[in-house]
Short mmCIF file of C-alpha atoms in Angstrom, two decimals:
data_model
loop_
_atom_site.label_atom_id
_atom_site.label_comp_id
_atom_site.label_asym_id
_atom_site.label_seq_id
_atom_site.Cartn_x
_atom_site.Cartn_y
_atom_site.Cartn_z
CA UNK J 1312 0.00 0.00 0.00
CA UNK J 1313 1.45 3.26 -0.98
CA UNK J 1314 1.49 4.84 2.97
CA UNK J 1315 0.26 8.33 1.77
CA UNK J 1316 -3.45 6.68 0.73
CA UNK J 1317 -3.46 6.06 4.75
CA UNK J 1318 -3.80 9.78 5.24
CA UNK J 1319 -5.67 10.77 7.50
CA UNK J 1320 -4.88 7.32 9.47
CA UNK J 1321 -5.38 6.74 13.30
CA UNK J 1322 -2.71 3.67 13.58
CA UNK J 1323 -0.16 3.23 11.29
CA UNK J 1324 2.03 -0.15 11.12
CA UNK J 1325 5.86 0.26 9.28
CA UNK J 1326 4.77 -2.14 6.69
CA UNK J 1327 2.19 1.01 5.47
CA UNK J 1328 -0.97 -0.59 6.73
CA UNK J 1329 -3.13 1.69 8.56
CA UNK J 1330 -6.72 2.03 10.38
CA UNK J 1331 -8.12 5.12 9.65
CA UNK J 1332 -8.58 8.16 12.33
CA UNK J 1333 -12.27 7.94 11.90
CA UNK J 1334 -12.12 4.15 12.49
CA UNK J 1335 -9.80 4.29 16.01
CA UNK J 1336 -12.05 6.86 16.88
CA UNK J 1337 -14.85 4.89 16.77
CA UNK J 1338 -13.21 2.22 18.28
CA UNK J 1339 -12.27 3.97 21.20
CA UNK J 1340 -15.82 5.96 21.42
CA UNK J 1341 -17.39 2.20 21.96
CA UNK J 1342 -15.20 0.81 24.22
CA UNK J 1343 -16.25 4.24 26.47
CA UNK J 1344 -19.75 4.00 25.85
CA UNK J 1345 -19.62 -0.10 26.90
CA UNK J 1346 -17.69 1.07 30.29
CA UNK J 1347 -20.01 3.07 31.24
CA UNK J 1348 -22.53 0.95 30.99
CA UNK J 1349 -20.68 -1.40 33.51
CA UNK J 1350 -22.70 -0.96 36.80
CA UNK J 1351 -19.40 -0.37 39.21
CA UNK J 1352 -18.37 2.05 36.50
CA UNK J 1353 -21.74 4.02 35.88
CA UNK J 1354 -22.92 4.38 39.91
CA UNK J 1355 -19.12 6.41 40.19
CA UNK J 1356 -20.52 8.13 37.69
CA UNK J 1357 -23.26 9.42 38.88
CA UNK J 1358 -21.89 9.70 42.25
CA UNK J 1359 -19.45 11.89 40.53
CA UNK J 1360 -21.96 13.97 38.80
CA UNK J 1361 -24.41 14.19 41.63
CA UNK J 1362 -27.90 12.37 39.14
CA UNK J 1363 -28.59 9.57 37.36
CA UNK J 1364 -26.96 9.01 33.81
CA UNK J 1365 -29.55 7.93 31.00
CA UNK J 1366 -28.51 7.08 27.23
CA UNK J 1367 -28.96 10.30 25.75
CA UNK J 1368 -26.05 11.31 28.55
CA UNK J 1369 -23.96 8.11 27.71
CA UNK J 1370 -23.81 8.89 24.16
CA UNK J 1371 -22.89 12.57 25.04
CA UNK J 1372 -20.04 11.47 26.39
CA UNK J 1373 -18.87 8.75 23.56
CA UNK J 1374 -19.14 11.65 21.56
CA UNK J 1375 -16.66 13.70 23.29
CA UNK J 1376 -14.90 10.52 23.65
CA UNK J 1377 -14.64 10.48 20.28
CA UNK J 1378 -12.89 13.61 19.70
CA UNK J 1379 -10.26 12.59 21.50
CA UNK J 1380 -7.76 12.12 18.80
CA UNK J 1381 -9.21 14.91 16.52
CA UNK J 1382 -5.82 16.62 16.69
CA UNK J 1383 -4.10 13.58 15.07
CA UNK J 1384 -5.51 15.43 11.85
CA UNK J 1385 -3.11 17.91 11.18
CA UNK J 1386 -0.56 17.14 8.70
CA UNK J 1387 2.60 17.10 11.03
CA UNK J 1388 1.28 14.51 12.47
CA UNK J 1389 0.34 12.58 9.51
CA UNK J 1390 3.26 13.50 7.50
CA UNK J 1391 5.69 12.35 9.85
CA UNK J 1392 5.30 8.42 9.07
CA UNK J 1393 6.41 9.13 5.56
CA UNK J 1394 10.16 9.82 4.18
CA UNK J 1395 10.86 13.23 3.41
CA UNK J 1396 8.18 14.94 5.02
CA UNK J 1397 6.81 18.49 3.88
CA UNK J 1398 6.32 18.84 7.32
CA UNK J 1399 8.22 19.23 10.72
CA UNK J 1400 7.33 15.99 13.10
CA UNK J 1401 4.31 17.02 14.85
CA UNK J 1402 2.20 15.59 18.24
CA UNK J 1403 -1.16 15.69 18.58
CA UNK J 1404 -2.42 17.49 21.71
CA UNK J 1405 -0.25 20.43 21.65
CA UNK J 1406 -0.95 21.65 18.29
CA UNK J 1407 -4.38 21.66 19.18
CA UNK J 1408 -3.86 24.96 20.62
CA UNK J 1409 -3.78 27.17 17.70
CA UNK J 1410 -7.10 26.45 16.88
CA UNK J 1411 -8.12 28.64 19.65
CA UNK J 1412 -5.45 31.21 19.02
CA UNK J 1413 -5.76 31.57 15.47
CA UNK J 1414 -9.05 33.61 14.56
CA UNK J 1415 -9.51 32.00 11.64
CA UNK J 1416 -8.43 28.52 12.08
CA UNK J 1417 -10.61 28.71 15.52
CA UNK J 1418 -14.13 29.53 12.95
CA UNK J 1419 -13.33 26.96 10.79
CA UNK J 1420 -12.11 24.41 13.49
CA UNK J 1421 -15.86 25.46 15.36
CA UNK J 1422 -18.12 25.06 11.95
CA UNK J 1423 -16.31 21.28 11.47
CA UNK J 1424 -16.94 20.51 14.91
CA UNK J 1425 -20.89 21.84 14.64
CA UNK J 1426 -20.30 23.08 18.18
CA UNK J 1427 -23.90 24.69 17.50
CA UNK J 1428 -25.30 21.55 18.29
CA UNK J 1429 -23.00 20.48 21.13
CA UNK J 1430 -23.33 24.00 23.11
CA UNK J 1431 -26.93 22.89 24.42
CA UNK J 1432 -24.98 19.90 26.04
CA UNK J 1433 -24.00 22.03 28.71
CA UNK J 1434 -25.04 24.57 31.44
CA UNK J 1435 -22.90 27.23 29.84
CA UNK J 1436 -20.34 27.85 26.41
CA UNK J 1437 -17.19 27.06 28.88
CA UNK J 1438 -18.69 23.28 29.99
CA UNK J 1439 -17.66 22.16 26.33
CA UNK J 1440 -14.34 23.56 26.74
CA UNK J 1441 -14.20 21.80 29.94
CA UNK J 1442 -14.81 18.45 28.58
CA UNK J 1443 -12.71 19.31 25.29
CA UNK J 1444 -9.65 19.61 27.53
CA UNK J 1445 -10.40 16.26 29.66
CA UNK J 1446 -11.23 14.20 26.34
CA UNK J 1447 -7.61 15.95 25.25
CA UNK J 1448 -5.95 14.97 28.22
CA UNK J 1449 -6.06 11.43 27.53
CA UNK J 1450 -2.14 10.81 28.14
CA UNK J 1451 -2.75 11.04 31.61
CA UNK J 1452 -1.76 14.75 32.37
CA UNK J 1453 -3.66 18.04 31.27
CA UNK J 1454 -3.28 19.61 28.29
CA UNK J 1455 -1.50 22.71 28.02
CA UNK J 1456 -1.27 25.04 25.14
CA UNK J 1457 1.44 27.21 26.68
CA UNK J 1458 3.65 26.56 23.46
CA UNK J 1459 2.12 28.66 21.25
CA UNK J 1460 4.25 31.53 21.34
CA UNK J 1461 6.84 31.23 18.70
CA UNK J 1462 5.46 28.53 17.13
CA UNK J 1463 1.95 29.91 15.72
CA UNK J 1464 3.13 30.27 12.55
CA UNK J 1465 4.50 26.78 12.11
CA UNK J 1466 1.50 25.49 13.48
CA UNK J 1467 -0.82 27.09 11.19
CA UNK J 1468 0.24 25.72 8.67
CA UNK J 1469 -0.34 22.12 9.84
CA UNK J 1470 -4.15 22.68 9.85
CA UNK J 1471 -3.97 24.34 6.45
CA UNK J 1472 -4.97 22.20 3.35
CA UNK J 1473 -1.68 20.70 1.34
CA UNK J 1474 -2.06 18.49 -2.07
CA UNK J 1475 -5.11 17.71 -1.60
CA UNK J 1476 -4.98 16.99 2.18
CA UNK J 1477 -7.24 18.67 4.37
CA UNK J 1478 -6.97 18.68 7.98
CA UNK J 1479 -9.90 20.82 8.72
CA UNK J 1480 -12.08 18.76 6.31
CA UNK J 1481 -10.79 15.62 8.24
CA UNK J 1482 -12.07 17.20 11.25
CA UNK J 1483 -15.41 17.67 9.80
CA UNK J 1484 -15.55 13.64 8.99
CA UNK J 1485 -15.33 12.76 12.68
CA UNK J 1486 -17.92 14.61 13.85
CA UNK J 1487 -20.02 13.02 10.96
CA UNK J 1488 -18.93 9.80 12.19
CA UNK J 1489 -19.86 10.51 15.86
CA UNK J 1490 -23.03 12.02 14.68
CA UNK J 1491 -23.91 9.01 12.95
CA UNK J 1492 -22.96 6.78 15.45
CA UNK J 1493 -24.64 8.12 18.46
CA UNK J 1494 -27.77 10.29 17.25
CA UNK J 1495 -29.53 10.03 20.18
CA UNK J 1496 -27.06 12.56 21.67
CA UNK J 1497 -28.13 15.39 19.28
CA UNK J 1498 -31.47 14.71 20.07
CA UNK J 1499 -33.00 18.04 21.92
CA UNK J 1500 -33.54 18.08 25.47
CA UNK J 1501 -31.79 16.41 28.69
CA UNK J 1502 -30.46 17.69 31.19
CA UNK J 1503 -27.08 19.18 30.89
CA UNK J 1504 -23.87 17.35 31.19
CA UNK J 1505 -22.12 17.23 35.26
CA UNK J 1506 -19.69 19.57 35.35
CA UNK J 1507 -18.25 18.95 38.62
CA UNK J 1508 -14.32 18.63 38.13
CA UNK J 1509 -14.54 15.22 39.91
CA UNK J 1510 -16.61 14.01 36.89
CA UNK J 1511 -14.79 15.34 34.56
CA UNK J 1512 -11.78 14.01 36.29
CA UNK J 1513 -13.46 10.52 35.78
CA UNK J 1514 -14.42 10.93 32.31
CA UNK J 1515 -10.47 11.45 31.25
CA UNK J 1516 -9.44 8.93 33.07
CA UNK J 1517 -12.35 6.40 31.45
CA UNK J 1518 -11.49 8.38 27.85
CA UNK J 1519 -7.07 6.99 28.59
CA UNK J 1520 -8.95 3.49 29.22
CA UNK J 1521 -11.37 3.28 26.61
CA UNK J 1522 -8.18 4.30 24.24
CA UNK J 1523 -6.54 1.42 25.55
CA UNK J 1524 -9.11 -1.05 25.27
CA UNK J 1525 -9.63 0.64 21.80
CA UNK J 1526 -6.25 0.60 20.23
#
């Protein structure tokens, strides 16, 4: 397999194969929707989050769950499997941070996402950010997106289309896929999401698991 068809891949073996990002995504946003289904796993839950978690909540959550590797789209990332990259070697969590420092990239990043339909999720606009940052933190340690400065430019480019790639477009995919795949969360009504830190403290440490089982 010529390795550059694998773009925009997930997992990528030396040989060239690869599973797709949407596919590891959804991987990873089932395993998390199973666990939480798991009674020991659910009560601490909603211990956590103070009420009772129904499905329309579950599938909230596997949809943030999903987005957890949405910053493997930009092309740094991708490039960097391949010889000669156009592209300096790039992570996946850090460079998520110019899409909120970057006017531009942050409308585009926001209309691919359809955070329209995820703001009613949540008591207030800063709850998604909330769970944005523990789905991101899914290394074990919290984001940070204190290296910015001197490196804006570099990043830019990485979410910028290039021969035909298109990060931002890749973006877009996943959050057809999660639509798709859990409609019942974009159904209207239900109560918002917890947003107790302890719950959201749970739900990136059950995100790092269900990327485990996942991968």
């Amino acid at each position: 397999m010529d390795g550059h068809n694998c773009i925009f891949w997930g997992k990528f073996k030396e040989d060239g194969d690869c599973l797709p990002l949407p596919c590891h995504c959804l991987d990873v946003a089932l395993a998390f929707h199973a666990l939480t289904d798991l009674p020991a796993i659910r009560r601490a839950l909603e211990r956590a989050g103070d009420r009772p978690l129904d499905e329309q909540d579950r599938q909230r959550l596997a949809v943030l769950a999903f987005l957890h590797d949405v910053g493997k789209a930009n092309l740094g990332f991708q490039y960097k499997v391949f010889p000669d990259p156009p592209f300096d070697s790039a992570g996946h969590v850090a460079e998520l941070g110019i899409l909120f420092d970057d006017q531009s990239l942050n409308e585009a990043f926001a209309a691919a996402l359809e955070v329209e339909a995820l703001f009613p999720w949540f008591d207030d606009d800063c709850g998604l950010a909330g769970y944005l940052y523990a789905t991101w933190s899914h290394h074990g340690h919290p984001v940070r997106f204190d290296q910015i400065a001197g490196k804006a430019r570099t990043w830019a480019r990485l979410w910028q289309p290039f021969e035909g790639h298109d990060p931002i477009a890749a973006v877009a995919e996943l959050a057809g896929w999660a639509r798709r795949t859990f409609p019942r969360a974009f159904e209207p009504g239900g109560e918002p999401l917890p947003g107790q830190p302890r719950f959201q403290h749970l739900f990136a440490g059950l995100v790092m698991l269900a990327d485990w089982l996942g991968s």
